[in-house]
Amino acid sequence: MGYEVFEQRAQELGLPIYQYMRQASQRALKLTMELNCAYHEPEEVVRLFTQLIGKPVGEGFCLFPPFYTDYGQNTTIGKDVFINSNCHFQDQGGITVGDGVLIGHNVVLATLDHRPEPERRQELIPGAIAIGKNVWIGANATITSGVTIGDNAIVAAGAVVTRDVPANTVVGGVPARVIKRLG
């Protein structure tokens, strides 16, 4: 997803894009504070998370707060997904999580990059993250913008994933590389 969608939403509301993005970020902050600052029964966690992302989560969804996001409305969650505590989803570029995914604690999904040139560094470059079915992402892993993780893959704890992960593989390291093939 590019910024065209944000520009369109801002235009529909009669706002400059930066003002729309600030409002959207404030909405996400308010909802994540509500989610994170008190105990909630599992059904209430699902309700709050659904409100945060603006669409239903798949059946069997489980989240252990705290959870953080800068936007929230560009995340799609499949069924039987587990997200452990203290994850950060920077979803302005779009995040899709497939069915049966397990996400360890402290995982970062970062969909925005900055331009490398110093004079253009304030410009953001969005890149969607797509996580296939039955993926396991270990604790403290970071997935960067534009990455697709194939079905049944495992991302080792602490890995920094900067390029696509083939299906049925284990990746690890900084930057992550294929360690072995599964099955």
Coordinates of C-alpha atoms in Angstrom, one line a residue:
M1 CA 0.0 0.0 0.0
G2 CA 1.4 3.4 -0.9
Y3 CA 0.5 6.8 0.4
E4 CA -2.1 7.2 -2.2
V5 CA -4.6 5.6 0.1
F6 CA -3.7 7.9 2.9
E7 CA -3.9 10.9 0.6
Q8 CA -7.4 9.8 -0.6
R9 CA -8.6 9.3 3.0
A10 CA -7.2 12.7 4.0
Q11 CA -8.9 14.3 0.9
E12 CA -12.2 12.7 1.8
L13 CA -12.0 14.3 5.2
G14 CA -10.8 17.6 3.9
L15 CA -7.5 17.4 5.7
P16 CA -3.8 17.7 4.7
I17 CA -2.2 14.2 4.8
Y18 CA 0.1 15.0 7.7
Q19 CA -3.0 16.0 9.8
Y20 CA -4.9 12.9 8.8
M21 CA -1.9 10.7 9.7
R22 CA -1.5 12.4 13.1
Q23 CA -5.2 11.9 13.8
A24 CA -4.9 8.2 12.8
S25 CA -1.9 7.8 15.0
Q26 CA -3.7 9.4 18.0
R27 CA -6.6 7.0 17.4
A28 CA -4.1 4.0 17.5
L29 CA -2.4 5.4 20.6
K30 CA -5.7 5.7 22.4
L31 CA -6.8 2.2 21.6
T32 CA -3.5 0.6 22.4
M33 CA -3.4 2.4 25.7
E34 CA -6.9 1.0 26.5
L35 CA -5.7 -2.5 25.4
N36 CA -2.4 -2.3 27.3
C37 CA -3.2 -0.6 30.6
A38 CA -5.6 -2.9 32.3
Y39 CA -6.4 -6.6 32.4
H40 CA -9.0 -7.7 29.8
E41 CA -10.7 -11.1 29.4
P42 CA -9.7 -12.7 26.1
E43 CA -13.0 -11.8 24.4
E44 CA -12.4 -8.1 25.3
V45 CA -8.8 -8.3 23.9
V46 CA -10.3 -9.5 20.6
R47 CA -12.9 -6.8 20.6
L48 CA -10.3 -4.0 21.3
F49 CA -7.9 -5.4 18.7
T50 CA -10.7 -5.7 16.1
Q51 CA -11.6 -2.0 16.8
L52 CA -7.9 -1.1 16.5
I53 CA -7.4 -2.7 13.0
G54 CA -10.9 -1.8 11.8
K55 CA -11.8 -5.3 10.7
P56 CA -12.5 -8.7 12.2
V57 CA -9.7 -11.0 13.2
G58 CA -9.8 -14.6 12.2
E59 CA -11.4 -17.2 14.5
G60 CA -9.0 -18.5 17.2
F61 CA -7.0 -15.2 17.4
C62 CA -5.1 -14.7 20.7
L63 CA -3.0 -11.7 21.7
F64 CA -1.1 -11.2 24.9
P65 CA -0.7 -7.4 25.5
P66 CA 1.0 -5.1 25.5
F67 CA 0.8 -4.5 21.8
Y68 CA 1.9 -1.4 19.9
T69 CA 1.0 0.1 16.5
D70 CA 1.4 3.5 14.9
Y71 CA -1.7 3.2 12.7
G72 CA -3.5 -0.2 13.1
Q73 CA -5.9 0.0 10.2
N74 CA -3.5 -1.6 7.6
T75 CA -3.2 -4.9 9.5
T76 CA -5.1 -8.0 8.5
I77 CA -5.1 -11.1 10.7
G78 CA -5.9 -14.7 9.6
K79 CA -7.4 -17.4 11.8
D80 CA -5.6 -19.2 14.7
V81 CA -3.0 -16.5 15.0
F82 CA -1.1 -16.0 18.3
I83 CA 0.7 -12.7 19.0
N84 CA 2.8 -12.8 22.2
S85 CA 3.5 -9.7 24.4
N86 CA 5.3 -6.5 23.5
C87 CA 5.1 -6.7 19.7
H88 CA 5.3 -3.6 17.6
F89 CA 3.5 -3.5 14.2
Q90 CA 4.4 -0.4 12.2
D91 CA 1.6 -1.0 9.7
Q92 CA 1.4 2.1 7.6
G93 CA 2.8 0.1 4.6
G94 CA 0.4 -2.8 5.3
I95 CA 0.7 -6.1 7.2
T96 CA -1.0 -9.3 6.4
V97 CA -0.7 -12.3 8.8
G98 CA -1.8 -15.6 7.4
D99 CA -3.6 -18.4 9.2
G100 CA -1.8 -20.4 12.0
V101 CA 0.9 -17.8 12.5
L102 CA 2.8 -17.7 15.8
I103 CA 4.6 -14.4 16.7
G104 CA 7.0 -14.4 19.6
H105 CA 7.4 -11.6 22.1
N106 CA 9.1 -8.4 21.2
V107 CA 8.7 -8.9 17.4
V108 CA 8.9 -5.8 15.3
L109 CA 7.2 -5.6 11.9
A110 CA 8.4 -2.4 10.3
T111 CA 6.7 -1.3 7.0
L112 CA 8.3 2.1 6.6
D113 CA 11.8 3.0 5.4
H114 CA 13.4 6.4 5.0
R115 CA 15.3 7.6 1.9
P116 CA 19.0 7.2 2.3
E117 CA 20.0 10.6 0.9
P118 CA 20.4 13.1 3.7
E119 CA 18.4 15.8 2.0
R120 CA 15.5 13.4 1.4
R121 CA 15.7 11.4 4.6
Q122 CA 12.4 12.8 6.0
E123 CA 10.6 11.1 3.1
L124 CA 9.0 7.7 4.0
I125 CA 8.9 4.7 1.7
P126 CA 6.1 2.2 2.6
G127 CA 6.5 -1.5 1.8
A128 CA 4.0 -4.2 2.8
I129 CA 4.9 -7.2 4.9
A130 CA 3.1 -10.5 4.0
I131 CA 3.4 -13.4 6.4
G132 CA 2.2 -16.8 5.0
K133 CA 0.4 -19.6 6.7
N134 CA 1.8 -21.5 9.6
V135 CA 4.8 -19.3 10.0
W136 CA 6.6 -19.1 13.4
I137 CA 8.5 -15.9 14.1
G138 CA 10.8 -16.2 17.2
A139 CA 11.2 -13.7 20.0
N140 CA 13.0 -10.4 19.2
A141 CA 12.9 -10.8 15.5
T142 CA 12.6 -7.8 13.2
I143 CA 10.9 -8.0 9.8
T144 CA 11.6 -5.0 7.5
S145 CA 9.5 -3.4 4.9
G146 CA 8.6 -5.2 1.7
V147 CA 9.3 -8.6 3.0
T148 CA 7.2 -11.7 2.2
I149 CA 7.6 -14.8 4.5
G150 CA 6.6 -18.0 2.8
D151 CA 4.2 -20.6 4.2
N152 CA 5.6 -22.9 7.0
A153 CA 8.8 -20.8 7.4
I154 CA 10.5 -20.3 10.8
V155 CA 12.2 -17.0 11.6
A156 CA 14.8 -17.7 14.4
A157 CA 14.8 -15.6 17.5
G158 CA 16.7 -12.3 17.1
A159 CA 16.8 -12.5 13.3
V160 CA 16.6 -9.3 11.2
V161 CA 14.8 -10.2 8.0
T162 CA 15.6 -7.8 5.1
R163 CA 14.5 -10.0 2.2
D164 CA 11.9 -12.5 1.3
V165 CA 11.9 -15.9 3.1
P166 CA 11.2 -18.9 1.0
A167 CA 8.4 -21.3 2.1
N168 CA 9.5 -24.3 4.3
T169 CA 12.8 -22.8 5.4
V170 CA 14.4 -21.7 8.7
V171 CA 16.1 -18.3 8.6
G172 CA 18.3 -16.7 11.2
G173 CA 21.0 -14.1 11.8
V174 CA 21.6 -10.5 11.0
P175 CA 20.8 -10.1 8.2
A176 CA 18.8 -13.3 8.2
R177 CA 19.8 -16.0 5.8
V178 CA 18.5 -19.5 5.1
I179 CA 19.8 -22.0 7.7
K180 CA 18.0 -25.1 6.5
R181 CA 15.1 -26.3 4.5
L182 CA 12.1 -28.0 6.2
G183 CA 10.6 -31.3 5.0

